[in-house]
mmCIF file with all atom_site columns, C-alpha atoms in Angstrom:
data_model
loop_
_atom_site.group_PDB
_atom_site.id
_atom_site.type_symbol
_atom_site.label_atom_id
_atom_site.label_alt_id
_atom_site.label_comp_id
_atom_site.label_asym_id
_atom_site.label_entity_id
_atom_site.label_seq_id
_atom_site.pdbx_PDB_ins_code
_atom_site.Cartn_x
_atom_site.Cartn_y
_atom_site.Cartn_z
_atom_site.occupancy
_atom_site.B_iso_or_equiv
_atom_site.pdbx_formal_charge
_atom_site.auth_seq_id
_atom_site.auth_comp_id
_atom_site.auth_asym_id
_atom_site.auth_atom_id
_atom_site.pdbx_PDB_model_num
ATOM 1   C CA . MET M 1 1   ? 28.062 32.555 71.111 1.00 0.00 ? 1   MET M CA 1
ATOM 2   C CA . LEU M 1 2   ? 29.212 33.198 67.525 1.00 0.00 ? 2   LEU M CA 1
ATOM 3   C CA . ALA M 1 3   ? 27.896 36.747 67.794 1.00 0.00 ? 3   ALA M CA 1
ATOM 4   C CA . ALA M 1 4   ? 30.773 37.427 70.212 1.00 0.00 ? 4   ALA M CA 1
ATOM 5   C CA . PHE M 1 5   ? 33.173 37.325 67.258 1.00 0.00 ? 5   PHE M CA 1
ATOM 6   C CA . ASN M 1 6   ? 31.644 40.603 66.042 1.00 0.00 ? 6   ASN M CA 1
ATOM 7   C CA . ARG M 1 7   ? 33.374 42.423 68.928 1.00 0.00 ? 7   ARG M CA 1
ATOM 8   C CA . PRO M 1 8   ? 37.110 43.073 69.333 1.00 0.00 ? 8   PRO M CA 1
ATOM 9   C CA . GLY M 1 9   ? 37.385 41.831 72.945 1.00 0.00 ? 9   GLY M CA 1
ATOM 10  C CA . PRO M 1 10  ? 36.279 38.237 72.352 1.00 0.00 ? 10  PRO M CA 1
ATOM 11  C CA . VAL M 1 11  ? 38.222 38.114 69.072 1.00 0.00 ? 11  VAL M CA 1
ATOM 12  C CA . LEU M 1 12  ? 41.447 39.247 70.754 1.00 0.00 ? 12  LEU M CA 1
ATOM 13  C CA . THR M 1 13  ? 40.892 36.731 73.550 1.00 0.00 ? 13  THR M CA 1
ATOM 14  C CA . PHE M 1 14  ? 40.324 33.936 71.031 1.00 0.00 ? 14  PHE M CA 1
ATOM 15  C CA . ILE M 1 15  ? 43.420 34.915 69.045 1.00 0.00 ? 15  ILE M CA 1
ATOM 16  C CA . ALA M 1 16  ? 45.553 35.062 72.217 1.00 0.00 ? 16  ALA M CA 1
ATOM 17  C CA . ILE M 1 17  ? 44.383 31.602 73.358 1.00 0.00 ? 17  ILE M CA 1
ATOM 18  C CA . ALA M 1 18  ? 44.873 30.165 69.861 1.00 0.00 ? 18  ALA M CA 1
ATOM 19  C CA . LEU M 1 19  ? 48.405 31.605 69.684 1.00 0.00 ? 19  LEU M CA 1
ATOM 20  C CA . ILE M 1 20  ? 49.360 30.275 73.110 1.00 0.00 ? 20  ILE M CA 1
ATOM 21  C CA . LEU M 1 21  ? 48.086 26.804 72.201 1.00 0.00 ? 21  LEU M CA 1
ATOM 22  C CA . ASP M 1 22  ? 49.747 26.863 68.766 1.00 0.00 ? 22  ASP M CA 1
ATOM 23  C CA . GLN M 1 23  ? 53.098 28.026 70.104 1.00 0.00 ? 23  GLN M CA 1
ATOM 24  C CA . ALA M 1 24  ? 53.080 25.643 73.076 1.00 0.00 ? 24  ALA M CA 1
ATOM 25  C CA . ILE M 1 25  ? 52.460 22.674 70.773 1.00 0.00 ? 25  ILE M CA 1
ATOM 26  C CA . LYS M 1 26  ? 55.141 23.803 68.327 1.00 0.00 ? 26  LYS M CA 1
ATOM 27  C CA . TYR M 1 27  ? 57.654 24.243 71.135 1.00 0.00 ? 27  TYR M CA 1
ATOM 28  C CA . ALA M 1 28  ? 56.855 20.759 72.445 1.00 0.00 ? 28  ALA M CA 1
ATOM 29  C CA . VAL M 1 29  ? 57.266 19.377 68.918 1.00 0.00 ? 29  VAL M CA 1
ATOM 30  C CA . GLU M 1 30  ? 60.628 21.125 68.505 1.00 0.00 ? 30  GLU M CA 1
ATOM 31  C CA . VAL M 1 31  ? 62.057 19.805 71.781 1.00 0.00 ? 31  VAL M CA 1
ATOM 32  C CA . THR M 1 32  ? 60.584 16.288 71.783 1.00 0.00 ? 32  THR M CA 1
ATOM 33  C CA . LEU M 1 33  ? 59.969 14.950 68.274 1.00 0.00 ? 33  LEU M CA 1
ATOM 34  C CA . PRO M 1 34  ? 62.821 13.709 66.132 1.00 0.00 ? 34  PRO M CA 1
ATOM 35  C CA . MET M 1 35  ? 63.195 15.373 62.751 1.00 0.00 ? 35  MET M CA 1
ATOM 36  C CA . HIS M 1 36  ? 61.639 13.567 59.744 1.00 0.00 ? 36  HIS M CA 1
ATOM 37  C CA . GLU M 1 37  ? 60.630 10.484 61.716 1.00 0.00 ? 37  GLU M CA 1
ATOM 38  C CA . LEU M 1 38  ? 57.095 9.093  61.374 1.00 0.00 ? 38  LEU M CA 1
ATOM 39  C CA . ILE M 1 39  ? 55.401 8.577  64.754 1.00 0.00 ? 39  ILE M CA 1
ATOM 40  C CA . PRO M 1 40  ? 52.046 6.843  64.136 1.00 0.00 ? 40  PRO M CA 1
ATOM 41  C CA . VAL M 1 41  ? 49.067 8.029  66.197 1.00 0.00 ? 41  VAL M CA 1
ATOM 42  C CA . LEU M 1 42  ? 46.302 6.262  64.232 1.00 0.00 ? 42  LEU M CA 1
ATOM 43  C CA . PRO M 1 43  ? 46.526 4.104  61.085 1.00 0.00 ? 43  PRO M CA 1
ATOM 44  C CA . PHE M 1 44  ? 46.077 7.241  58.926 1.00 0.00 ? 44  PHE M CA 1
ATOM 45  C CA . TRP M 1 45  ? 47.549 9.952  61.167 1.00 0.00 ? 45  TRP M CA 1
ATOM 46  C CA . ALA M 1 46  ? 51.081 10.497 62.394 1.00 0.00 ? 46  ALA M CA 1
ATOM 47  C CA . LEU M 1 47  ? 53.266 13.096 63.962 1.00 0.00 ? 47  LEU M CA 1
ATOM 48  C CA . TYR M 1 48  ? 56.094 14.045 61.632 1.00 0.00 ? 48  TYR M CA 1
ATOM 49  C CA . ARG M 1 49  ? 58.305 16.992 62.485 1.00 0.00 ? 49  ARG M CA 1
ATOM 50  C CA . THR M 1 50  ? 59.527 19.042 59.593 1.00 0.00 ? 50  THR M CA 1
ATOM 51  C CA . HIS M 1 51  ? 60.381 22.663 58.880 1.00 0.00 ? 51  HIS M CA 1
ATOM 52  C CA . ASN M 1 52  ? 58.554 24.687 56.242 1.00 0.00 ? 52  ASN M CA 1
ATOM 53  C CA . LEU M 1 53  ? 60.628 27.474 54.728 1.00 0.00 ? 53  LEU M CA 1
ATOM 54  C CA . GLY M 1 54  ? 57.808 28.687 52.477 1.00 0.00 ? 54  GLY M CA 1
ATOM 55  C CA . VAL M 1 55  ? 54.084 29.190 52.856 1.00 0.00 ? 55  VAL M CA 1
ATOM 56  C CA . ALA M 1 56  ? 51.351 26.576 52.385 1.00 0.00 ? 56  ALA M CA 1
ATOM 57  C CA . PHE M 1 57  ? 52.712 23.338 50.893 1.00 0.00 ? 57  PHE M CA 1
ATOM 58  C CA . SER M 1 58  ? 56.237 24.886 51.017 1.00 0.00 ? 58  SER M CA 1
ATOM 59  C CA . MET M 1 59  ? 55.365 27.211 48.134 1.00 0.00 ? 59  MET M CA 1
ATOM 60  C CA . LEU M 1 60  ? 57.594 30.280 47.810 1.00 0.00 ? 60  LEU M CA 1
ATOM 61  C CA . SER M 1 61  ? 60.335 28.614 49.901 1.00 0.00 ? 61  SER M CA 1
ATOM 62  C CA . HIS M 1 62  ? 62.921 30.179 47.586 1.00 0.00 ? 62  HIS M CA 1
ATOM 63  C CA . LEU M 1 63  ? 61.896 33.684 48.716 1.00 0.00 ? 63  LEU M CA 1
ATOM 64  C CA . ASP M 1 64  ? 63.490 35.679 51.518 1.00 0.00 ? 64  ASP M CA 1
ATOM 65  C CA . SER M 1 65  ? 62.025 35.051 54.971 1.00 0.00 ? 65  SER M CA 1
ATOM 66  C CA . TRP M 1 66  ? 61.313 38.762 55.493 1.00 0.00 ? 66  TRP M CA 1
ATOM 67  C CA . PHE M 1 67  ? 59.330 38.878 52.256 1.00 0.00 ? 67  PHE M CA 1
ATOM 68  C CA . ILE M 1 68  ? 57.173 35.986 53.465 1.00 0.00 ? 68  ILE M CA 1
ATOM 69  C CA . ILE M 1 69  ? 56.684 37.649 56.867 1.00 0.00 ? 69  ILE M CA 1
ATOM 70  C CA . GLY M 1 70  ? 55.708 40.894 55.113 1.00 0.00 ? 70  GLY M CA 1
ATOM 71  C CA . LEU M 1 71  ? 53.316 39.039 52.832 1.00 0.00 ? 71  LEU M CA 1
ATOM 72  C CA . ARG M 1 72  ? 51.648 37.387 55.815 1.00 0.00 ? 72  ARG M CA 1
ATOM 73  C CA . LEU M 1 73  ? 51.371 40.724 57.628 1.00 0.00 ? 73  LEU M CA 1
ATOM 74  C CA . VAL M 1 74  ? 49.662 42.224 54.573 1.00 0.00 ? 74  VAL M CA 1
ATOM 75  C CA . ILE M 1 75  ? 47.244 39.276 54.596 1.00 0.00 ? 75  ILE M CA 1
ATOM 76  C CA . VAL M 1 76  ? 46.546 39.794 58.311 1.00 0.00 ? 76  VAL M CA 1
ATOM 77  C CA . GLY M 1 77  ? 45.889 43.484 57.641 1.00 0.00 ? 77  GLY M CA 1
ATOM 78  C CA . PHE M 1 78  ? 43.549 42.655 54.770 1.00 0.00 ? 78  PHE M CA 1
ATOM 79  C CA . VAL M 1 79  ? 41.649 40.087 56.851 1.00 0.00 ? 79  VAL M CA 1
ATOM 80  C CA . LEU M 1 80  ? 41.337 42.602 59.708 1.00 0.00 ? 80  LEU M CA 1
ATOM 81  C CA . TRP M 1 81  ? 39.890 45.075 57.210 1.00 0.00 ? 81  TRP M CA 1
ATOM 82  C CA . LEU M 1 82  ? 37.416 42.419 55.992 1.00 0.00 ? 82  LEU M CA 1
ATOM 83  C CA . TRP M 1 83  ? 36.464 41.631 59.605 1.00 0.00 ? 83  TRP M CA 1
ATOM 84  C CA . ARG M 1 84  ? 35.660 45.316 60.225 1.00 0.00 ? 84  ARG M CA 1
ATOM 85  C CA . LYS M 1 85  ? 33.678 45.680 56.981 1.00 0.00 ? 85  LYS M CA 1
ATOM 86  C CA . THR M 1 86  ? 31.595 42.533 57.470 1.00 0.00 ? 86  THR M CA 1
ATOM 87  C CA . GLY M 1 87  ? 28.044 42.964 58.754 1.00 0.00 ? 87  GLY M CA 1
ATOM 88  C CA . PRO M 1 88  ? 27.250 42.071 62.373 1.00 0.00 ? 88  PRO M CA 1
ATOM 89  C CA . GLU M 1 89  ? 24.875 39.288 61.282 1.00 0.00 ? 89  GLU M CA 1
ATOM 90  C CA . GLN M 1 90  ? 27.689 37.398 59.536 1.00 0.00 ? 90  GLN M CA 1
ATOM 91  C CA . HIS M 1 91  ? 28.779 35.371 62.553 1.00 0.00 ? 91  HIS M CA 1
ATOM 92  C CA . PHE M 1 92  ? 30.564 32.559 60.706 1.00 0.00 ? 92  PHE M CA 1
ATOM 93  C CA . ALA M 1 93  ? 32.554 35.073 58.647 1.00 0.00 ? 93  ALA M CA 1
ATOM 94  C CA . HIS M 1 94  ? 33.713 36.877 61.793 1.00 0.00 ? 94  HIS M CA 1
ATOM 95  C CA . LEU M 1 95  ? 34.743 33.568 63.347 1.00 0.00 ? 95  LEU M CA 1
ATOM 96  C CA . GLY M 1 96  ? 36.556 32.635 60.127 1.00 0.00 ? 96  GLY M CA 1
ATOM 97  C CA . PHE M 1 97  ? 38.434 35.922 59.957 1.00 0.00 ? 97  PHE M CA 1
ATOM 98  C CA . SER M 1 98  ? 39.479 35.496 63.600 1.00 0.00 ? 98  SER M CA 1
ATOM 99  C CA . MET M 1 99  ? 40.771 31.996 62.911 1.00 0.00 ? 99  MET M CA 1
ATOM 100 C CA . ILE M 1 100 ? 42.702 33.106 59.828 1.00 0.00 ? 100 ILE M CA 1
ATOM 101 C CA . ILE M 1 101 ? 44.333 35.945 61.774 1.00 0.00 ? 101 ILE M CA 1
ATOM 102 C CA . ALA M 1 102 ? 45.279 33.582 64.624 1.00 0.00 ? 102 ALA M CA 1
ATOM 103 C CA . GLY M 1 103 ? 46.755 31.043 62.218 1.00 0.00 ? 103 GLY M CA 1
ATOM 104 C CA . ALA M 1 104 ? 48.684 33.602 60.198 1.00 0.00 ? 104 ALA M CA 1
ATOM 105 C CA . LEU M 1 105 ? 50.096 35.207 63.350 1.00 0.00 ? 105 LEU M CA 1
ATOM 106 C CA . GLY M 1 106 ? 51.080 31.781 64.703 1.00 0.00 ? 106 GLY M CA 1
ATOM 107 C CA . ASN M 1 107 ? 53.102 31.060 61.586 1.00 0.00 ? 107 ASN M CA 1
ATOM 108 C CA . ILE M 1 108 ? 54.605 34.574 61.615 1.00 0.00 ? 108 ILE M CA 1
ATOM 109 C CA . ILE M 1 109 ? 55.781 33.986 65.189 1.00 0.00 ? 109 ILE M CA 1
ATOM 110 C CA . ASP M 1 110 ? 57.459 30.755 64.017 1.00 0.00 ? 110 ASP M CA 1
ATOM 111 C CA . ARG M 1 111 ? 59.254 32.632 61.258 1.00 0.00 ? 111 ARG M CA 1
ATOM 112 C CA . LEU M 1 112 ? 60.485 35.254 63.684 1.00 0.00 ? 112 LEU M CA 1
ATOM 113 C CA . THR M 1 113 ? 61.421 32.707 66.368 1.00 0.00 ? 113 THR M CA 1
ATOM 114 C CA . TYR M 1 114 ? 62.890 29.821 64.371 1.00 0.00 ? 114 TYR M CA 1
ATOM 115 C CA . GLY M 1 115 ? 63.362 31.148 60.848 1.00 0.00 ? 115 GLY M CA 1
ATOM 116 C CA . TYR M 1 116 ? 60.887 28.538 59.568 1.00 0.00 ? 116 TYR M CA 1
ATOM 117 C CA . VAL M 1 117 ? 57.407 27.232 60.352 1.00 0.00 ? 117 VAL M CA 1
ATOM 118 C CA . VAL M 1 118 ? 57.168 24.095 62.495 1.00 0.00 ? 118 VAL M CA 1
ATOM 119 C CA . ASP M 1 119 ? 54.917 21.476 60.883 1.00 0.00 ? 119 ASP M CA 1
ATOM 120 C CA . TYR M 1 120 ? 54.032 18.173 62.542 1.00 0.00 ? 120 TYR M CA 1
ATOM 121 C CA . ILE M 1 121 ? 50.633 16.751 61.495 1.00 0.00 ? 121 ILE M CA 1
ATOM 122 C CA . LEU M 1 122 ? 50.589 14.162 58.711 1.00 0.00 ? 122 LEU M CA 1
ATOM 123 C CA . PHE M 1 123 ? 47.608 12.306 57.254 1.00 0.00 ? 123 PHE M CA 1
ATOM 124 C CA . TYR M 1 124 ? 48.616 9.361  55.100 1.00 0.00 ? 124 TYR M CA 1
ATOM 125 C CA . THR M 1 125 ? 47.887 5.899  53.720 1.00 0.00 ? 125 THR M CA 1
ATOM 126 C CA . ASP M 1 126 ? 50.222 3.275  52.296 1.00 0.00 ? 126 ASP M CA 1
ATOM 127 C CA . THR M 1 127 ? 50.016 4.928  48.879 1.00 0.00 ? 127 THR M CA 1
ATOM 128 C CA . TRP M 1 128 ? 49.270 8.585  49.617 1.00 0.00 ? 128 TRP M CA 1
ATOM 129 C CA . SER M 1 129 ? 50.112 11.353 52.066 1.00 0.00 ? 129 SER M CA 1
ATOM 130 C CA . PHE M 1 130 ? 48.876 14.886 52.548 1.00 0.00 ? 130 PHE M CA 1
ATOM 131 C CA . ALA M 1 131 ? 51.232 17.806 53.152 1.00 0.00 ? 131 ALA M CA 1
ATOM 132 C CA . VAL M 1 132 ? 52.573 18.075 56.692 1.00 0.00 ? 132 VAL M CA 1
ATOM 133 C CA . PHE M 1 133 ? 50.878 20.964 58.502 1.00 0.00 ? 133 PHE M CA 1
ATOM 134 C CA . ASN M 1 134 ? 50.270 22.438 61.965 1.00 0.00 ? 134 ASN M CA 1
ATOM 135 C CA . LEU M 1 135 ? 47.515 23.845 64.189 1.00 0.00 ? 135 LEU M CA 1
ATOM 136 C CA . ALA M 1 136 ? 47.914 27.361 62.767 1.00 0.00 ? 136 ALA M CA 1
ATOM 137 C CA . ASP M 1 137 ? 47.396 25.986 59.250 1.00 0.00 ? 137 ASP M CA 1
ATOM 138 C CA . SER M 1 138 ? 44.269 24.229 60.533 1.00 0.00 ? 138 SER M CA 1
ATOM 139 C CA . PHE M 1 139 ? 42.958 27.528 61.905 1.00 0.00 ? 139 PHE M CA 1
ATOM 140 C CA . ILE M 1 140 ? 43.485 29.148 58.503 1.00 0.00 ? 140 ILE M CA 1
ATOM 141 C CA . THR M 1 141 ? 41.742 26.309 56.651 1.00 0.00 ? 141 THR M CA 1
ATOM 142 C CA . ILE M 1 142 ? 38.792 26.057 59.043 1.00 0.00 ? 142 ILE M CA 1
ATOM 143 C CA . GLY M 1 143 ? 38.514 29.858 59.021 1.00 0.00 ? 143 GLY M CA 1
ATOM 144 C CA . ALA M 1 144 ? 38.257 29.872 55.234 1.00 0.00 ? 144 ALA M CA 1
ATOM 145 C CA . ILE M 1 145 ? 35.574 27.172 55.415 1.00 0.00 ? 145 ILE M CA 1
ATOM 146 C CA . CYS M 1 146 ? 33.622 29.289 57.932 1.00 0.00 ? 146 CYS M CA 1
ATOM 147 C CA . ILE M 1 147 ? 33.726 32.245 55.531 1.00 0.00 ? 147 ILE M CA 1
ATOM 148 C CA . VAL M 1 148 ? 32.448 30.091 52.657 1.00 0.00 ? 148 VAL M CA 1
ATOM 149 C CA . ILE M 1 149 ? 29.650 28.741 54.890 1.00 0.00 ? 149 ILE M CA 1
ATOM 150 C CA . ASP M 1 150 ? 28.720 32.300 55.829 1.00 0.00 ? 150 ASP M CA 1
ATOM 151 C CA . GLU M 1 151 ? 28.611 33.301 52.159 1.00 0.00 ? 151 GLU M CA 1
ATOM 152 C CA . ILE M 1 152 ? 26.285 30.380 51.419 1.00 0.00 ? 152 ILE M CA 1
ATOM 153 C CA . ILE M 1 153 ? 24.054 31.344 54.346 1.00 0.00 ? 153 ILE M CA 1
ATOM 154 C CA . GLN M 1 154 ? 23.963 34.987 53.249 1.00 0.00 ? 154 GLN M CA 1
ATOM 155 C CA . HIS M 1 155 ? 23.253 34.023 49.640 1.00 0.00 ? 155 HIS M CA 1
ATOM 156 C CA . ARG M 1 156 ? 20.275 31.880 50.676 1.00 0.00 ? 156 ARG M CA 1
ATOM 157 C CA . LYS M 1 157 ? 18.704 34.542 52.872 1.00 0.00 ? 157 LYS M CA 1
ATOM 158 C CA . PRO M 1 158 ? 15.691 36.222 51.276 1.00 0.00 ? 158 PRO M CA 1
ATOM 159 C CA . LYS M 1 159 ? 16.553 39.603 49.849 1.00 0.00 ? 159 LYS M CA 1
ATOM 160 C CA . PRO M 1 160 ? 14.556 42.576 51.173 1.00 0.00 ? 160 PRO M CA 1
ATOM 161 C CA . PRO M 1 161 ? 12.199 44.103 48.596 1.00 0.00 ? 161 PRO M CA 1
ATOM 162 C CA . GLU M 1 162 ? 13.673 47.043 46.778 1.00 0.00 ? 162 GLU M CA 1
ATOM 163 C CA . ALA M 1 163 ? 12.046 50.428 47.342 1.00 0.00 ? 163 ALA M CA 1
#
């Protein structure tokens, strides 16, 4: 199944489905959740609608929105280039690149649609909380983990004898 991510068709299908899911959830969050109000789901997880004007962890929020969109498009282009240059046996890397592209595009769509990124997932305890994030951010994070896993797998493979 992972081998399918070596081909453009399955990757484009995955990205389209991921974008539809991401945008549908963000739209539902925008029209139903109150702003900056904690809605507990589990003792350590809540829904918490907020708007991110920057990139990850609100970094670069002082920069112009078009600069951030351009930066993300450059990243998408670079990841597409990596996807094309990666060997066909590197299934986890191809999956990871696909997830990163889907996540980055999801957040770009937010920027173009709303002028900010919609965040709504919060993990917390009584004394600590993680940054509020969204499904697209999760795709990016899991995608990066897949790439690291693939690098570990490739590093552990026996090297062919040199001629």
